[in-house]
């Protein structure tokens, strides 16, 4: 069956460090992958999209990599800030245009 | 900045009752979606809607659920006979298109509690 796996354990890091979150998937051949941010009690907010033929995408302090051989995407936040604390969701669009979400990983940035 | 708005923010209903969750998508968007998120679990797709009809639905979206766009601005999700397990956050989303570069804009959600 198709699976999107994100680390269920919260990631705790110190302010200023780089946070790295992982998304692994099985039985998908996604044309692209998206990352969203979700704050408690709020809807997901789109951050970045990376296509299967792109190795890396950057936006300000965010960087996403996509390895279709490993079936993995890494999401990095450099110079992290307490305001970056949230849950980060990976989403894939497989055969349809509808994004399917992973469970998300909670990031906690300590001042 | 345009946003998706949802009402009510919190709805408490008795098991077996009908509920209607309301959404106003962003005005120039063409595709509309409903998702749900049970507490502590992932965001799950329910249904997508385009050109006044359902374009895709998940296995969660059974006969108890229906969607409607009654006028030019509102998009509603109806649950006919609520069950305890329908308790969740329900998110409406919209997008201007459905191509690969299209992002979905989510509302703040309606927390549905079935008692």
Short mmCIF file of N, CA and C in Angstrom, two decimals, chain A residues 4 31-32 34 36 38 41-46 49 51 89 93 96-104, chain B residues 33 35 37 40-43 45 48 56 89 91 98-109 111:
data_model
loop_
_atom_site.label_atom_id
_atom_site.label_comp_id
_atom_site.label_asym_id
_atom_site.label_seq_id
_atom_site.Cartn_x
_atom_site.Cartn_y
_atom_site.Cartn_z
N UNK A 4 3.22 7.42 3.25
CA UNK A 4 4.07 8.60 3.41
C UNK A 4 4.48 8.61 4.88
N UNK A 31 5.08 12.92 -9.20
CA UNK A 31 5.65 13.89 -10.13
C UNK A 31 6.24 15.07 -9.36
N UNK A 32 5.72 15.30 -8.17
CA UNK A 32 6.25 16.37 -7.34
C UNK A 32 5.81 16.16 -5.90
N UNK A 34 5.24 18.31 -2.03
CA UNK A 34 5.02 19.62 -1.41
C UNK A 34 5.29 19.55 0.09
N UNK A 36 4.19 21.64 3.67
CA UNK A 36 3.28 22.59 4.27
C UNK A 36 3.66 22.77 5.74
N UNK A 38 1.86 23.57 9.49
CA UNK A 38 0.59 23.62 10.19
C UNK A 38 0.82 24.02 11.65
N UNK A 41 -4.35 23.92 15.64
CA UNK A 41 -5.70 24.40 15.43
C UNK A 41 -5.91 25.20 14.16
N UNK A 42 -4.91 25.18 13.27
CA UNK A 42 -5.02 25.95 12.03
C UNK A 42 -4.87 25.03 10.82
N UNK A 43 -5.22 25.55 9.66
CA UNK A 43 -5.07 24.79 8.44
C UNK A 43 -3.65 24.80 7.93
N UNK A 44 -3.29 23.83 7.11
CA UNK A 44 -1.93 23.80 6.53
C UNK A 44 -1.69 25.01 5.63
N UNK A 45 -0.44 25.45 5.62
CA UNK A 45 -0.03 26.57 4.77
C UNK A 45 1.09 26.08 3.86
N UNK A 46 0.91 26.25 2.57
CA UNK A 46 1.87 25.79 1.58
C UNK A 46 3.19 26.54 1.72
N UNK A 49 7.22 23.56 -3.27
CA UNK A 49 6.97 22.40 -4.13
C UNK A 49 8.27 22.06 -4.84
N UNK A 51 9.79 19.35 -7.91
CA UNK A 51 9.42 18.37 -8.94
C UNK A 51 10.39 17.20 -8.93
N UNK A 89 4.32 19.29 7.27
CA UNK A 89 3.67 18.19 6.56
C UNK A 89 4.27 18.03 5.17
N UNK A 93 1.51 14.21 -4.62
CA UNK A 93 0.43 14.03 -5.58
C UNK A 93 0.84 12.87 -6.47
N UNK A 96 -3.33 11.43 -9.08
CA UNK A 96 -4.28 12.52 -9.30
C UNK A 96 -3.63 13.82 -8.86
N UNK A 97 -4.37 14.89 -8.96
CA UNK A 97 -3.84 16.18 -8.53
C UNK A 97 -4.08 16.44 -7.05
N UNK A 98 -4.67 15.49 -6.36
CA UNK A 98 -5.03 15.72 -4.97
C UNK A 98 -3.84 15.39 -4.08
N UNK A 99 -3.38 16.35 -3.27
CA UNK A 99 -2.26 16.05 -2.39
C UNK A 99 -2.67 15.13 -1.25
N UNK A 100 -1.85 14.13 -1.00
CA UNK A 100 -2.02 13.22 0.13
C UNK A 100 -0.95 13.56 1.15
N UNK A 101 -1.37 13.77 2.40
CA UNK A 101 -0.47 14.26 3.42
C UNK A 101 0.11 13.15 4.28
N UNK A 102 1.36 13.37 4.72
CA UNK A 102 1.91 12.58 5.80
C UNK A 102 1.38 13.09 7.13
N UNK A 103 1.75 12.41 8.22
CA UNK A 103 1.25 12.81 9.53
C UNK A 103 1.93 14.06 10.05
N UNK A 104 3.08 14.38 9.48
CA UNK A 104 3.77 15.58 9.92
C UNK A 104 4.75 15.31 11.05
N UNK B 33 -12.00 21.96 -2.08
CA UNK B 33 -11.71 20.70 -1.43
C UNK B 33 -12.21 20.71 0.01
N UNK B 35 -11.11 18.56 3.53
CA UNK B 35 -10.23 17.62 4.22
C UNK B 35 -10.71 17.51 5.66
N UNK B 37 -9.22 16.27 9.75
CA UNK B 37 -8.08 15.85 10.56
C UNK B 37 -8.60 15.46 11.93
N UNK B 40 -4.73 14.48 16.44
CA UNK B 40 -3.49 13.72 16.52
C UNK B 40 -3.16 12.91 15.29
N UNK B 41 -4.03 12.99 14.27
CA UNK B 41 -3.80 12.20 13.06
C UNK B 41 -3.54 13.09 11.85
N UNK B 42 -3.38 12.48 10.73
CA UNK B 42 -2.99 13.25 9.55
C UNK B 42 -4.18 13.92 8.88
N UNK B 43 -3.89 14.87 8.05
CA UNK B 43 -4.91 15.55 7.25
C UNK B 43 -5.33 14.58 6.13
N UNK B 45 -7.86 13.64 2.85
CA UNK B 45 -8.68 14.16 1.76
C UNK B 45 -10.07 13.54 1.81
N UNK B 48 -13.06 16.61 -3.76
CA UNK B 48 -12.74 17.81 -4.53
C UNK B 48 -13.93 18.13 -5.44
N UNK B 56 -13.41 14.30 -7.55
CA UNK B 56 -12.75 13.16 -6.94
C UNK B 56 -13.21 13.04 -5.48
N UNK B 89 -11.37 18.06 12.98
CA UNK B 89 -11.27 19.36 12.33
C UNK B 89 -11.56 19.15 10.85
N UNK B 91 -11.32 20.94 7.23
CA UNK B 91 -10.69 22.05 6.52
C UNK B 91 -11.24 22.13 5.10
N UNK B 98 -5.48 23.25 -11.13
CA UNK B 98 -5.13 21.95 -10.57
C UNK B 98 -3.84 21.41 -11.17
N UNK B 99 -3.07 22.26 -11.76
CA UNK B 99 -1.81 21.84 -12.34
C UNK B 99 -0.76 21.63 -11.26
N UNK B 100 0.40 21.23 -11.69
CA UNK B 100 1.43 20.83 -10.74
C UNK B 100 1.93 21.98 -9.89
N UNK B 101 1.86 23.18 -10.38
CA UNK B 101 2.35 24.32 -9.60
C UNK B 101 1.28 24.94 -8.73
N UNK B 102 0.14 24.34 -8.72
CA UNK B 102 -0.96 24.96 -8.00
C UNK B 102 -0.94 24.55 -6.54
N UNK B 103 -0.92 25.56 -5.67
CA UNK B 103 -0.99 25.26 -4.26
C UNK B 103 -2.44 25.38 -3.80
N UNK B 104 -2.75 24.66 -2.74
CA UNK B 104 -4.07 24.74 -2.13
C UNK B 104 -4.00 25.69 -0.95
N UNK B 105 -4.99 26.56 -0.86
CA UNK B 105 -5.10 27.50 0.25
C UNK B 105 -6.15 26.97 1.21
N UNK B 106 -5.76 26.80 2.46
CA UNK B 106 -6.65 26.20 3.44
C UNK B 106 -7.30 27.26 4.32
N UNK B 107 -8.52 26.97 4.75
CA UNK B 107 -9.17 27.78 5.76
C UNK B 107 -8.68 27.39 7.14
N UNK B 108 -9.22 28.07 8.14
CA UNK B 108 -8.79 27.84 9.51
C UNK B 108 -9.45 26.62 10.14
N UNK B 109 -10.45 26.09 9.47
CA UNK B 109 -11.05 24.86 9.94
C UNK B 109 -12.28 25.06 10.81
N UNK B 111 -14.01 22.94 13.91
CA UNK B 111 -13.87 21.79 14.82
C UNK B 111 -15.26 21.23 15.09
#
